[in-house]
Coordinates of C-alpha atoms in Angstrom, one line a residue:
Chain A
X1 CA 85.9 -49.9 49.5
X2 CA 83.5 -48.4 52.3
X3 CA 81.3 -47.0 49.5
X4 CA 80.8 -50.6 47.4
X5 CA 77.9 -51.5 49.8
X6 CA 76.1 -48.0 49.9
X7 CA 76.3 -48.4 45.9
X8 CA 75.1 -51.8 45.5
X9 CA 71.9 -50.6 48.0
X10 CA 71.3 -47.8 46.5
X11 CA 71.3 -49.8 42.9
X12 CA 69.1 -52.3 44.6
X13 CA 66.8 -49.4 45.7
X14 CA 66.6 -48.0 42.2
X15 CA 65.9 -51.8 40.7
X16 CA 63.0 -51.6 43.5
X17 CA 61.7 -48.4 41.8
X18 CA 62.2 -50.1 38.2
X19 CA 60.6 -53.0 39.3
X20 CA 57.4 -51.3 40.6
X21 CA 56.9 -48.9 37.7
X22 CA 56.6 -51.3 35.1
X23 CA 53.9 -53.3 37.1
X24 CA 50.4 -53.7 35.5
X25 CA 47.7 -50.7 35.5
X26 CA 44.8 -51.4 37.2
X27 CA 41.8 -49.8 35.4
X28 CA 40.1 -47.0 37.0
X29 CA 37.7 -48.6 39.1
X30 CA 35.0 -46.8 40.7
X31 CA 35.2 -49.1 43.5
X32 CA 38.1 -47.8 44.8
X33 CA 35.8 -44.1 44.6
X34 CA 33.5 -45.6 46.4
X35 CA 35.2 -47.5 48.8
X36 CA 37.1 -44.2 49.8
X37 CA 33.8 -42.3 50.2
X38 CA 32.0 -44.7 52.3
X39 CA 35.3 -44.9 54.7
X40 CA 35.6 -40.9 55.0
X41 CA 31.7 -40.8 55.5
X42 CA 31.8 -41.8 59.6
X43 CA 34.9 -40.2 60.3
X44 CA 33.6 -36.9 59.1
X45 CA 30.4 -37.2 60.2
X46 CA 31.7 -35.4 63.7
X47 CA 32.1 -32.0 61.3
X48 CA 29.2 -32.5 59.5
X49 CA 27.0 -31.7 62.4
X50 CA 29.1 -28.5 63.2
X51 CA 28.6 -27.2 59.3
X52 CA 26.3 -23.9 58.9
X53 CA 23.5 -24.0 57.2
X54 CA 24.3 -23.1 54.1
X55 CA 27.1 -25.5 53.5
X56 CA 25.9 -28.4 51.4
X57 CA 28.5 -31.0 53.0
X58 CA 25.8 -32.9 53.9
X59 CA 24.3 -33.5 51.0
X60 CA 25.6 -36.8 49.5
X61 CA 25.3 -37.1 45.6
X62 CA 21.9 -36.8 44.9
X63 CA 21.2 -37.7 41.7
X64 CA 17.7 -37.2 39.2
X65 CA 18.3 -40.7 37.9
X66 CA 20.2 -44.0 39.1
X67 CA 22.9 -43.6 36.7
X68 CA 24.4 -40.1 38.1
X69 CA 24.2 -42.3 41.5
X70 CA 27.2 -44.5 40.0
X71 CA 29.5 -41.5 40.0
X72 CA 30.6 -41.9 43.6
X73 CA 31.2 -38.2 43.9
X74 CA 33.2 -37.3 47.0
X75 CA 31.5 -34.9 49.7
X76 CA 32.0 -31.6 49.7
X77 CA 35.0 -30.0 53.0
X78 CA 32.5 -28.5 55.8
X79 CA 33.5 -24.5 55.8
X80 CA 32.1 -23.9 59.4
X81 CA 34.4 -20.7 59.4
X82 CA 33.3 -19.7 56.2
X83 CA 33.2 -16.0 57.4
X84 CA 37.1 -16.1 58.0
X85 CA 38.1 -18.1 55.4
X86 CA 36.1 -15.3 53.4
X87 CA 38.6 -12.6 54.8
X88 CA 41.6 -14.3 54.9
X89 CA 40.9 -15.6 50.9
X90 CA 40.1 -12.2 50.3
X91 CA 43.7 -10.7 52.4
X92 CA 45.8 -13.8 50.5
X93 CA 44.2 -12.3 46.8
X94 CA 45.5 -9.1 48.2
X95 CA 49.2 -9.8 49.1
X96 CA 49.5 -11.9 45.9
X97 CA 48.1 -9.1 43.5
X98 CA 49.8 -6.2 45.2
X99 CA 52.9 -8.1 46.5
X100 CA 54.2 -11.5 45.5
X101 CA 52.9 -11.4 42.0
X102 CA 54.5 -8.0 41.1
X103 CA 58.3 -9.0 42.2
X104 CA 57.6 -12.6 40.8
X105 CA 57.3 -10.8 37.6
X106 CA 59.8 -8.6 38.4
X107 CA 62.3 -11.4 39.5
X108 CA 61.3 -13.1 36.4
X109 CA 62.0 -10.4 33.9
X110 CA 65.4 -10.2 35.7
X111 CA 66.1 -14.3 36.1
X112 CA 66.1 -16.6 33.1
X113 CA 63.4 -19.8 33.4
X114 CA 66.4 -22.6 33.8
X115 CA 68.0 -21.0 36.9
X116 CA 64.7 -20.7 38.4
X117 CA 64.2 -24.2 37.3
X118 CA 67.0 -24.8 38.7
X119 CA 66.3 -23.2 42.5
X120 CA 62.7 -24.8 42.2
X121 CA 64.9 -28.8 42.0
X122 CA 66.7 -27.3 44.7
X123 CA 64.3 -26.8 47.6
X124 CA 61.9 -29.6 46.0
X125 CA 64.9 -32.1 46.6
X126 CA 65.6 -30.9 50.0
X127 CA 61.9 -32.0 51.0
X128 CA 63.5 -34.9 50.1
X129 CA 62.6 -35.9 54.0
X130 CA 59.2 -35.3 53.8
X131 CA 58.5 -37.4 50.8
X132 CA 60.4 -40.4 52.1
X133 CA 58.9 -40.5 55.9
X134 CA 55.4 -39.8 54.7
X135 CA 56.2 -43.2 52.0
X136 CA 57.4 -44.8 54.6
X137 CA 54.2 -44.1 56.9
X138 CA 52.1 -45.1 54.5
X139 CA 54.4 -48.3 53.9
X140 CA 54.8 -47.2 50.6
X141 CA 58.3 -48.9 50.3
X142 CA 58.5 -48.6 46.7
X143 CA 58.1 -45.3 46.8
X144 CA 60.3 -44.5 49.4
X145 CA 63.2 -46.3 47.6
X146 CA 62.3 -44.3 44.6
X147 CA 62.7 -41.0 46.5
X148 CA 65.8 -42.1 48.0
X149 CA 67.2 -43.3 45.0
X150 CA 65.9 -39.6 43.2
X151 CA 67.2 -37.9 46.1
X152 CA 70.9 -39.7 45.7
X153 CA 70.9 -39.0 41.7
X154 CA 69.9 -35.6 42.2
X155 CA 72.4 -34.4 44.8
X156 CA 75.2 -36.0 43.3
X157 CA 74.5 -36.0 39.7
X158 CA 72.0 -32.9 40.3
X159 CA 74.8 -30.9 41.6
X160 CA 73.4 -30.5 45.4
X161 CA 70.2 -31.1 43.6
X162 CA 70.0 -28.1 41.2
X163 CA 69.3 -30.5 38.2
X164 CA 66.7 -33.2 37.9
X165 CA 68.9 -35.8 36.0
X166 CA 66.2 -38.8 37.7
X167 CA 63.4 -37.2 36.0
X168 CA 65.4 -37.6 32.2
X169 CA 64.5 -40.0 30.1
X170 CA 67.3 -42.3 30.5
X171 CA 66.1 -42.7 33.9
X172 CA 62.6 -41.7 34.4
X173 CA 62.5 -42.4 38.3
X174 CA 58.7 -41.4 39.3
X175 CA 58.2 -38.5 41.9
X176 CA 56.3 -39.6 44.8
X177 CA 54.9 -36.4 46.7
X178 CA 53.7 -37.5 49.8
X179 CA 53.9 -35.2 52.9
X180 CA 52.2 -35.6 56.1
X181 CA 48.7 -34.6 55.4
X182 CA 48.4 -37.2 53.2
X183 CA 49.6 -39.9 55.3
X184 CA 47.1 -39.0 57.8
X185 CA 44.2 -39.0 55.0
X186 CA 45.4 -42.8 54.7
X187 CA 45.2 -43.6 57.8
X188 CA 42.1 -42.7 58.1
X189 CA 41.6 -39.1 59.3
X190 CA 38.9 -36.9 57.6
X191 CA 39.9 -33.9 55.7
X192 CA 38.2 -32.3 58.7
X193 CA 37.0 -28.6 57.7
X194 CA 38.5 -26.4 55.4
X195 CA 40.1 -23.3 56.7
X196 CA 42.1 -20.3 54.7
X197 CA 45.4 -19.4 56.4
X198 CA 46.6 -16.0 56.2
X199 CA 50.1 -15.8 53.6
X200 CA 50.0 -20.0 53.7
X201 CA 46.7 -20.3 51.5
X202 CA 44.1 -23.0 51.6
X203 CA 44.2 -26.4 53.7
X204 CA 42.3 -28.5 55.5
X205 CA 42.2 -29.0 59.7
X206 CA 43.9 -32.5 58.7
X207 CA 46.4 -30.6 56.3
X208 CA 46.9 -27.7 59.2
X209 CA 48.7 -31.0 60.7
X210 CA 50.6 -32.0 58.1
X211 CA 52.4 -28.6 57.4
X212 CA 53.2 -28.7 61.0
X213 CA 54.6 -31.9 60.8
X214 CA 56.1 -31.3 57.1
X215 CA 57.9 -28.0 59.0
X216 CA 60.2 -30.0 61.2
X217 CA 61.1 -32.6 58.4
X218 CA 61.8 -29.4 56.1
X219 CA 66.0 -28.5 56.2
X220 CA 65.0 -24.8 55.5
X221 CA 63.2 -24.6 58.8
X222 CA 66.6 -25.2 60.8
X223 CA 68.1 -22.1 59.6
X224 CA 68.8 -19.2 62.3
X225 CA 68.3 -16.4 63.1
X226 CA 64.7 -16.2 62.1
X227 CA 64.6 -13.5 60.0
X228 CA 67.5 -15.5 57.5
X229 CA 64.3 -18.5 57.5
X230 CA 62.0 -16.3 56.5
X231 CA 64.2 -14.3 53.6
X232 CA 65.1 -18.0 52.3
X233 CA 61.4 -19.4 52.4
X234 CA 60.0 -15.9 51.2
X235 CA 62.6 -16.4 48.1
X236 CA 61.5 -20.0 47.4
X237 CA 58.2 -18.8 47.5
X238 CA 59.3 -15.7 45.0
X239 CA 60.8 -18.3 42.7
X240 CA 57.4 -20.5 42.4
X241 CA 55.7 -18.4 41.6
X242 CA 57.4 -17.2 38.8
X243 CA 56.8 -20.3 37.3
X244 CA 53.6 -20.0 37.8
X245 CA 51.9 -16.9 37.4
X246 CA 48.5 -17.0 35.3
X247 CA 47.4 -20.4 37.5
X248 CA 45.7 -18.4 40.0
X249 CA 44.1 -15.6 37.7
X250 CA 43.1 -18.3 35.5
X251 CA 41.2 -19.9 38.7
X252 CA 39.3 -16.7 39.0
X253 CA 38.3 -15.9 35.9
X254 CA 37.3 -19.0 35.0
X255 CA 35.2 -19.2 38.1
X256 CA 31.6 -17.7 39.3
X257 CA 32.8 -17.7 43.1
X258 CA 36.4 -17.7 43.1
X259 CA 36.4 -18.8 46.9
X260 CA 34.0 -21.9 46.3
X261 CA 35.9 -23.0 43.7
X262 CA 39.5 -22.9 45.2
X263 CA 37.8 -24.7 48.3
X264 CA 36.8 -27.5 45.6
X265 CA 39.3 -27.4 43.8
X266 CA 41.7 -28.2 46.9
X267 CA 39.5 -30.5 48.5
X268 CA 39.2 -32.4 45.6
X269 CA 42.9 -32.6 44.8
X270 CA 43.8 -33.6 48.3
X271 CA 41.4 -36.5 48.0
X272 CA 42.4 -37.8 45.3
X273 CA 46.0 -37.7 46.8
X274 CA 44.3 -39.8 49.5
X275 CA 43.5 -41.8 47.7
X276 CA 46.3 -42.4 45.5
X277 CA 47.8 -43.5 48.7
X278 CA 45.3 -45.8 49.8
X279 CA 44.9 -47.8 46.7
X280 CA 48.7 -47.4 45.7
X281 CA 47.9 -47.6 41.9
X282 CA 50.9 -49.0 40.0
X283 CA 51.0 -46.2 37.7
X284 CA 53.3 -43.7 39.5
X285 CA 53.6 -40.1 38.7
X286 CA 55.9 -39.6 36.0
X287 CA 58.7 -37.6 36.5
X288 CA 59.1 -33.9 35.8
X289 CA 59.4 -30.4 37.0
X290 CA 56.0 -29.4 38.8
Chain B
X1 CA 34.1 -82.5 18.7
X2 CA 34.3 -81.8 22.5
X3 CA 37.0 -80.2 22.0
X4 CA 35.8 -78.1 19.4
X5 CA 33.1 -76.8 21.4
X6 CA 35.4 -76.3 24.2
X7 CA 37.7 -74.3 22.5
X8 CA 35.1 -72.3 20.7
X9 CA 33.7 -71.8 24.5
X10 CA 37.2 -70.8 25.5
X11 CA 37.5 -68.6 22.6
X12 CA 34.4 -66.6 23.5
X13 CA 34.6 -66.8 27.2
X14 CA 37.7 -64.6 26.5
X15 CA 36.1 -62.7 23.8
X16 CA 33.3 -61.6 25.9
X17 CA 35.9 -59.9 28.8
X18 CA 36.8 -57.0 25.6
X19 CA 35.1 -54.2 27.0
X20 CA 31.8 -53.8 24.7
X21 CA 33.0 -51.1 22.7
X22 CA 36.6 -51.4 22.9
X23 CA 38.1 -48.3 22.0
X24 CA 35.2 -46.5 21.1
X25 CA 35.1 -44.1 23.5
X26 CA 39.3 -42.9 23.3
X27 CA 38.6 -43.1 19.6
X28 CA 36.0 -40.7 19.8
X29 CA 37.8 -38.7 22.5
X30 CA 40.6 -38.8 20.3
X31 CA 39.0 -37.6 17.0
X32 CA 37.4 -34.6 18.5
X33 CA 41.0 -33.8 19.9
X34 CA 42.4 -34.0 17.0
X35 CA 39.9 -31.8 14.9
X36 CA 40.8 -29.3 17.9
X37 CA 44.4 -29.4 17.3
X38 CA 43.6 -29.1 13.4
X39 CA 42.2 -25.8 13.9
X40 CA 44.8 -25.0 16.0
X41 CA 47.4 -25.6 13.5
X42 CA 45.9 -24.4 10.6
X43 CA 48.6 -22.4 9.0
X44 CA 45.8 -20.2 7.0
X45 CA 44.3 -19.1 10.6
X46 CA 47.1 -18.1 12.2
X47 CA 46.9 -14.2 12.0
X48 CA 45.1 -12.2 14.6
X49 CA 42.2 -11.0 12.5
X50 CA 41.2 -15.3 11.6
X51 CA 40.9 -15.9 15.4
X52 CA 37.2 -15.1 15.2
X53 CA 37.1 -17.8 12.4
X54 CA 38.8 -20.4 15.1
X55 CA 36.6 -19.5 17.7
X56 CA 33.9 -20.4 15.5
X57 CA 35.2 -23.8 14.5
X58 CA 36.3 -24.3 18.1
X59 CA 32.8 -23.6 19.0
X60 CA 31.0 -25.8 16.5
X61 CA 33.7 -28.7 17.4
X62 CA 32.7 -28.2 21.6
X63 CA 28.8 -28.7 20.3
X64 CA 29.7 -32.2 18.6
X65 CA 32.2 -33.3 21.5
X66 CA 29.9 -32.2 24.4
X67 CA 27.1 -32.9 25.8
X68 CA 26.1 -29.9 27.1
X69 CA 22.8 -30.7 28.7
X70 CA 24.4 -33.5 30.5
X71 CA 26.6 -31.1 31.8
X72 CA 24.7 -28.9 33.4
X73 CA 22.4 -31.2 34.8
X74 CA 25.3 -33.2 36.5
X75 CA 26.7 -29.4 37.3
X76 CA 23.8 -28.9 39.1
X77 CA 22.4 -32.0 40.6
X78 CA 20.1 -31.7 42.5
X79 CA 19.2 -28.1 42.2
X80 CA 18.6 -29.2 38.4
X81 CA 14.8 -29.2 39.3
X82 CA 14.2 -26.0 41.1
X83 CA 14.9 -24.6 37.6
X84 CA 11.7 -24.0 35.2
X85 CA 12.5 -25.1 31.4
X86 CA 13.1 -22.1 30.2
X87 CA 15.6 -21.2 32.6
X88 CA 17.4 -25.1 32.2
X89 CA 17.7 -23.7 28.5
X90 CA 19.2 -20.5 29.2
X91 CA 21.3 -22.1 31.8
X92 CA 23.0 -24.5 29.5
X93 CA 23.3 -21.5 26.9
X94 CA 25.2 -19.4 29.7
X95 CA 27.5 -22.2 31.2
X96 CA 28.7 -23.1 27.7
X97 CA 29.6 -19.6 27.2
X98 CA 31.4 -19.3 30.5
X99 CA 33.4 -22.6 30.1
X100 CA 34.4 -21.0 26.0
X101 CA 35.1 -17.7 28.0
X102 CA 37.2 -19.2 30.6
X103 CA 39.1 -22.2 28.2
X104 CA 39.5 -20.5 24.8
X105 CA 42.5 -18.3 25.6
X106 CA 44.1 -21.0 27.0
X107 CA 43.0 -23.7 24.0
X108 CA 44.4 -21.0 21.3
X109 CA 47.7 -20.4 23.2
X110 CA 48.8 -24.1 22.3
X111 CA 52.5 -23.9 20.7
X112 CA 52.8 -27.5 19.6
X113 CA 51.9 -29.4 23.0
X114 CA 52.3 -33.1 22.3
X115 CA 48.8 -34.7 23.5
X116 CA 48.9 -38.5 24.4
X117 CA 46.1 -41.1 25.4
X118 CA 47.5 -43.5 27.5
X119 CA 44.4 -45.1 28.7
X120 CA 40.6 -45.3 28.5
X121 CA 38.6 -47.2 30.9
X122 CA 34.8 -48.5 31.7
X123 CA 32.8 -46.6 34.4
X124 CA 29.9 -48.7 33.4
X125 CA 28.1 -50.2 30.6
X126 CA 27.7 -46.4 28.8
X127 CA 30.0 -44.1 30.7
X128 CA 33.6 -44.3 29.9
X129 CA 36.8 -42.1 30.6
X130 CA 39.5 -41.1 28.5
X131 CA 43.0 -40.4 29.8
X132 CA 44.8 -37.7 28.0
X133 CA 47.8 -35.8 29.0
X134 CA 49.3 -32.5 27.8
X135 CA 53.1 -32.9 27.4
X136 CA 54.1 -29.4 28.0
X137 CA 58.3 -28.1 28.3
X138 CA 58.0 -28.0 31.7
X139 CA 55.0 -30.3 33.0
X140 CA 52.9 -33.4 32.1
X141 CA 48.9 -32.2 32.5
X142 CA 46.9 -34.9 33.1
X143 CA 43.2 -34.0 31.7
X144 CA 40.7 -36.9 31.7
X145 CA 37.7 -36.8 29.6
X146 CA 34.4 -38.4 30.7
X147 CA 32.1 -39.4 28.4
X148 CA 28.4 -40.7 27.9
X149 CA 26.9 -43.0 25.2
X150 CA 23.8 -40.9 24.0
X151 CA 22.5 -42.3 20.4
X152 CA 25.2 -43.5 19.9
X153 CA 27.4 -41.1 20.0
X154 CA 30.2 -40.8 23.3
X155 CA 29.8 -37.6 24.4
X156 CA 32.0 -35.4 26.9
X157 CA 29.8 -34.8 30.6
X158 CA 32.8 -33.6 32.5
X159 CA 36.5 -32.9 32.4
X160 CA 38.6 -33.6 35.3
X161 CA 42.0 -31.3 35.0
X162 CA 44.6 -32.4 37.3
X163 CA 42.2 -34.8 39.1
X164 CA 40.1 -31.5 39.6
X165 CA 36.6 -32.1 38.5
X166 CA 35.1 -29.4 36.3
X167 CA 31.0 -30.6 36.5
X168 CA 32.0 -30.7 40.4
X169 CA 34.2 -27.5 40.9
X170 CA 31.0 -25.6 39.3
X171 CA 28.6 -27.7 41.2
X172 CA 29.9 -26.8 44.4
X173 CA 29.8 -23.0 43.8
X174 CA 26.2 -23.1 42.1
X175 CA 24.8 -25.4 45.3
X176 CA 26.5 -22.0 47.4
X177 CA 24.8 -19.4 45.2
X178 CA 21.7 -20.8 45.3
X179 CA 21.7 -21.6 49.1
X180 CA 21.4 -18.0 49.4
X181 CA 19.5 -16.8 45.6
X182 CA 16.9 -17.5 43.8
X183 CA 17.6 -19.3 40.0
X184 CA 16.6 -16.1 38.5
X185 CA 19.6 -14.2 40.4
X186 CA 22.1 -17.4 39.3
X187 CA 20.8 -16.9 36.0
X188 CA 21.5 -13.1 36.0
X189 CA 25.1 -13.6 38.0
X190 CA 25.6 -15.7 34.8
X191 CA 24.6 -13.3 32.2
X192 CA 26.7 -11.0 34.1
X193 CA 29.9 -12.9 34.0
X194 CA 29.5 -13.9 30.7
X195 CA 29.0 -9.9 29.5
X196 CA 31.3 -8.4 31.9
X197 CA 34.5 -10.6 31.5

């Protein structure tokens, strides 16, 4: 009889999550572009100042005509230590060509896609903490009741969270993939300048933070002794990118400077993810493995 | 006959908050998509040796759905006007060639996909943008098309891929190679990347 009121919240949670996914869309407003900009203009003007010369951070969108003007475009990350993120973008192509990509391919020739599937659900759902606090930080409340509630279905229907049964159709509940940095980049922080780590890839100062924050909210991070940690994250890492070899060659090929264009391409993703959490648009993420 | 007028003013107060051209642009968007996936499917291209023949099509298809000045001026902004004429023509010839480079393996691998559009709306009075999404076994791929009305035709001016911008991705690497070169060595990185691929 204990469990009748842990069910009956956690059904009231879901309802929450129903509730708020079948709200209205709000169209795409460029206001809410521009509203962003304008806010992350003064807090990053600090960096701006320290940019070299060559970065073009400080040029706002400067159109030919007035109508390019209307496409609020967000300024590019300052890359002050463009010189090491150089070498370090250049070391991290190097350990996934030579190392991580060949027994990714190898551990995929070995290791059919559903198991690996299956291990991806597994750690995703133990950032199950991350997700929720960062909701909860951004008083997201919907979406932190539809994590909890994905979290529950997935550990106990998921089998310890090996399935996805909350992103099937029947139940469709939306992902929410906050973590810390973002939280931050809703508060109010600047992306701050962009710098490549060594084995941990591309982030932002402001998304340095997060992971910091995201590593004592992850599970994993509690295991000892350390070298057990490392084996199990070096595996989930293994397993990822399995699933998704191609992405990065695909980023280089396609690109004329492959550097520029991850820096973009990551700046650009995490402001979006901003704002997403600023402007809490109705339509959530559907559900899905990604 | 008040009432008349009033709900004839009623009538086309709420007639007048359609968007202008409803549907236009997704429509549009939509059609070009579909001539895409048409080509695609084509049961008499599917050998190896009729892939030159899709390219082709594919090819005449990205001329009618893009704009491909537009592109390349909103690639590169304000750099647009350190370029002479001739070289804004070459450029657009190159960077359509890159983009068909980089995009057509991917475009001819489609097995099926389904490809929804959820949603199109109004950046302003002739700039629109088209939600798509590519429904793949494992992952939902969000691809928004922006588009331009340009004698009356909507046209495609950039393509944001997982809320990546492509005119701004490319911007941001041109604005860093020519902090440092000259058009004429963009132009000739171009040519290179386009031959040596």
């Amino acid at each position: 009889m204990k469990r009748l009121p842990f069910l009956v919240f956690l059904l009231a949670f879901l309802a929450v999550g129903c509730a708020h996914r079948s709200s209205a869309v709000s169209p795409l407003p460029p206001l809410v572009k521009v509203d962003s900009h304008s806010e992350e203009i003064p807090l990053k003007s600090p960096e701006v100042s320290v940019t070299s010369g060559n970065e073009s951070a400080d040029r706002k969108e400067n159109p030919g005509n007035g109508e390019k003007g209307e496409e609020a475009e967000i300024a590019t990350i300052p890359d002050p230590l463009e010189s090491f993120n150089r070498a370090m973008f250049g070391f991290n192509d190097k350990l996934y060509f030579w190392v991580l990509k060949p027994v990714a391919q190898g551990y995929k020739k070995v290791v059919p896609e559903a198991p690996r599937v299956g291990v991806k659900n597994f750690f995703s759902n133990l950032k199950f903490p991350i997700r929720f606090l960062s909701c909860l930080l951004q008083a997201d409340l919907s979406g932190a009741a539809t994590e909890f509630g994905r979290f529950a279905v997935n550990t106990i229907w998921g089998v310890g969270g090996l399935m996805d049964p909350a992103s099937s159709k029947q139940l469709n509940i939306p992902k929410n993939e906050a973590d810390l940095g973002q939280t931050l980049g809703v508060y109010g922080l600047g992306q701050g300048f962009y710098i490549v780590l060594p084995v941990l890839g591309p982030y932002s100062a402001r998304d340095s933070i997060g992971i910091a924050g995201d590593y004592f909210l992850y599970p994993v991070s509690y295991i000892t002794p350390w070298y057990d940690w490392l084996a199990v994250r070096a595996y989930e890492e293994v397993n990822d990118t399995s699933l998704r070899i191609g992405d990065y060659e695909f980023i280089k090929e396609a690109a004329i400077d492959p550097y520029v264009a991850l820096r973009d391409a990551y700046s650009q993703y995490r402001q979006k993810k901003v704002e997403e959490g600023r402007g809490k648009p109705a339509t959530p993420k559907p559900g899905g493995v990604r | 006959m008040k009432r008349y007028f009033m709900g004839l003013g009623i009538l086309m107060f709420l007639l007048s908050t359609l968007p202008v051209y409803a549907g236009a642009p997704l429509d549009t968007v939509q059609a070009n998509v579909n001539k895409v996936l048409d080509v695609l499917r084509d049961p008499n291209l599917k050998s190896e040796s009729a892939k030159g023949t899709k390219k082709e099509k594919l090819e005449a298809i990205y001329e009618q759905m893009f704009d491909g000045v537009e592109l390349s001026m909103r690639t590169m902004g304000a750099n647009w006007n350190k370029l002479n004429p001739a070289q804004q023509k070459e450029f657009v010839q190159l960077y359509r060639q890159i983009l068909e480079k980089a995009y057509i393996d991917k475009i001819l691998s489609y097995t099926n996909e389904k490809i929804v559009f959820p949603k199109e709306s109004m950046l302003s009075n002739s700039q629109a943008e088209v939600q798509t999404k590519v429904i793949t076994s494992s992952k939902e791929i969000p691809i928004f098309y922006r588009v331009i009305l340009k004698n009356g035709t909507w046209k495609v001016y950039d393509v944001v891929i997982e809320n990546v911008s492509l005119v701004q991705n490319y911007r941001s690497q041109f604005n860093s190679i020519l902090a440092k070169n000259t058009p004429d060595q963009l132009l000739e990185t171009l040519r290179k990347k386009v031959k040596g691929q």
